[in-house]
């Protein structure tokens, strides 16, 4: 458990997952101009998509290097 807390890679992946979730569920406030509304709507989804690509890239990179063995073992146990 201590390795999960002290390894910064888990914190990076958790922060990215948080950004992805917030970006996917964020909806602009009603009553704004339609152009602003759609710009904010698509902007938040774009940020979530970019964060997802970064998350997958970092996860695969760190998994190949063996830097996140606890997370990899948890995922392999569930399969």
Short mmCIF file of N, CA, C and O in Angstrom, two decimals, residues 24-54:
data_model
loop_
_atom_site.label_atom_id
_atom_site.label_comp_id
_atom_site.label_asym_id
_atom_site.label_seq_id
_atom_site.Cartn_x
_atom_site.Cartn_y
_atom_site.Cartn_z
N UNK A 24 -15.81 15.03 -19.21
CA UNK A 24 -16.92 14.33 -19.85
C UNK A 24 -18.28 14.73 -19.30
O UNK A 24 -19.26 14.75 -20.03
N UNK A 25 -18.36 15.03 -18.01
CA UNK A 25 -19.66 15.34 -17.42
C UNK A 25 -19.95 16.84 -17.36
O UNK A 25 -21.07 17.22 -17.04
N UNK A 26 -18.97 17.67 -17.67
CA UNK A 26 -19.17 19.12 -17.61
C UNK A 26 -20.11 19.58 -18.71
O UNK A 26 -19.96 19.21 -19.88
N UNK A 27 -21.07 20.38 -18.31
CA UNK A 27 -22.02 20.97 -19.25
C UNK A 27 -22.08 22.47 -18.94
O UNK A 27 -22.22 22.86 -17.78
N UNK A 28 -21.97 23.31 -19.96
CA UNK A 28 -22.00 24.75 -19.73
C UNK A 28 -23.34 25.21 -19.13
O UNK A 28 -24.36 24.55 -19.28
N UNK A 29 -23.29 26.36 -18.52
CA UNK A 29 -24.47 26.93 -17.90
C UNK A 29 -25.47 27.40 -18.95
O UNK A 29 -25.08 27.97 -19.98
N UNK A 30 -26.74 27.15 -18.71
CA UNK A 30 -27.78 27.63 -19.63
C UNK A 30 -27.85 29.16 -19.57
O UNK A 30 -27.49 29.79 -18.59
N UNK A 31 -28.34 29.72 -20.63
CA UNK A 31 -28.52 31.17 -20.67
C UNK A 31 -27.37 31.90 -21.31
O UNK A 31 -27.39 33.12 -21.42
N UNK A 32 -26.34 31.19 -21.72
CA UNK A 32 -25.24 31.86 -22.41
C UNK A 32 -25.51 31.86 -23.91
O UNK A 32 -26.41 31.18 -24.40
N UNK A 33 -24.74 32.65 -24.62
CA UNK A 33 -24.85 32.72 -26.07
C UNK A 33 -24.61 31.33 -26.65
O UNK A 33 -23.81 30.55 -26.13
N UNK A 34 -25.31 30.99 -27.73
CA UNK A 34 -25.22 29.63 -28.27
C UNK A 34 -23.81 29.30 -28.76
O UNK A 34 -23.35 28.17 -28.60
N UNK A 35 -23.11 30.28 -29.33
CA UNK A 35 -21.74 30.02 -29.78
C UNK A 35 -20.83 29.71 -28.60
O UNK A 35 -20.03 28.78 -28.65
N UNK A 36 -20.97 30.48 -27.55
CA UNK A 36 -20.17 30.26 -26.34
C UNK A 36 -20.54 28.92 -25.71
O UNK A 36 -19.67 28.16 -25.27
N UNK A 37 -21.82 28.60 -25.69
CA UNK A 37 -22.29 27.34 -25.13
C UNK A 37 -21.65 26.15 -25.85
O UNK A 37 -21.10 25.26 -25.21
N UNK A 38 -21.72 26.14 -27.18
CA UNK A 38 -21.17 25.02 -27.94
C UNK A 38 -19.64 24.99 -27.89
O UNK A 38 -19.04 23.91 -27.89
N UNK A 39 -19.01 26.15 -27.85
CA UNK A 39 -17.55 26.20 -27.73
C UNK A 39 -17.10 25.58 -26.40
O UNK A 39 -16.15 24.79 -26.36
N UNK A 40 -17.80 25.93 -25.33
CA UNK A 40 -17.47 25.36 -24.03
C UNK A 40 -17.79 23.87 -23.97
O UNK A 40 -17.04 23.08 -23.39
N UNK A 41 -18.90 23.49 -24.57
CA UNK A 41 -19.30 22.08 -24.57
C UNK A 41 -18.26 21.22 -25.29
O UNK A 41 -17.78 20.22 -24.75
N UNK A 42 -17.90 21.62 -26.50
CA UNK A 42 -16.92 20.85 -27.26
C UNK A 42 -15.51 21.00 -26.69
O UNK A 42 -14.69 20.08 -26.79
N UNK A 43 -15.23 22.15 -26.10
CA UNK A 43 -13.92 22.35 -25.48
C UNK A 43 -13.67 21.42 -24.32
O UNK A 43 -12.58 20.85 -24.18
N UNK A 44 -14.68 21.24 -23.47
CA UNK A 44 -14.50 20.34 -22.34
C UNK A 44 -14.35 18.89 -22.80
O UNK A 44 -13.57 18.13 -22.23
N UNK A 45 -15.07 18.51 -23.84
CA UNK A 45 -14.95 17.14 -24.36
C UNK A 45 -13.59 16.94 -25.03
O UNK A 45 -13.00 15.87 -24.95
N UNK A 46 -13.08 18.00 -25.69
CA UNK A 46 -11.77 17.92 -26.32
C UNK A 46 -10.68 17.77 -25.26
O UNK A 46 -9.75 16.97 -25.43
N UNK A 47 -10.79 18.51 -24.17
CA UNK A 47 -9.82 18.40 -23.08
C UNK A 47 -9.86 16.99 -22.50
O UNK A 47 -8.81 16.39 -22.21
N UNK A 48 -11.05 16.43 -22.34
CA UNK A 48 -11.17 15.07 -21.82
C UNK A 48 -10.54 14.06 -22.78
O UNK A 48 -9.87 13.12 -22.34
N UNK A 49 -10.72 14.25 -24.06
CA UNK A 49 -10.15 13.34 -25.05
C UNK A 49 -8.62 13.41 -25.06
O UNK A 49 -7.94 12.39 -25.10
N UNK A 50 -8.09 14.62 -24.98
CA UNK A 50 -6.63 14.79 -24.94
C UNK A 50 -6.06 14.16 -23.67
O UNK A 50 -5.03 13.48 -23.70
N UNK A 51 -6.73 14.37 -22.54
CA UNK A 51 -6.29 13.77 -21.28
C UNK A 51 -6.35 12.25 -21.35
O UNK A 51 -5.50 11.56 -20.78
N UNK A 52 -7.35 11.72 -22.04
CA UNK A 52 -7.45 10.27 -22.21
C UNK A 52 -6.28 9.73 -23.01
O UNK A 52 -5.69 8.70 -22.65
N UNK A 53 -5.90 10.41 -24.09
CA UNK A 53 -4.74 9.98 -24.87
C UNK A 53 -3.47 10.02 -24.03
O UNK A 53 -2.65 9.09 -24.09
N UNK A 54 -3.29 11.07 -23.25
CA UNK A 54 -2.12 11.17 -22.38
C UNK A 54 -2.13 10.06 -21.34
O UNK A 54 -1.10 9.44 -21.06
#
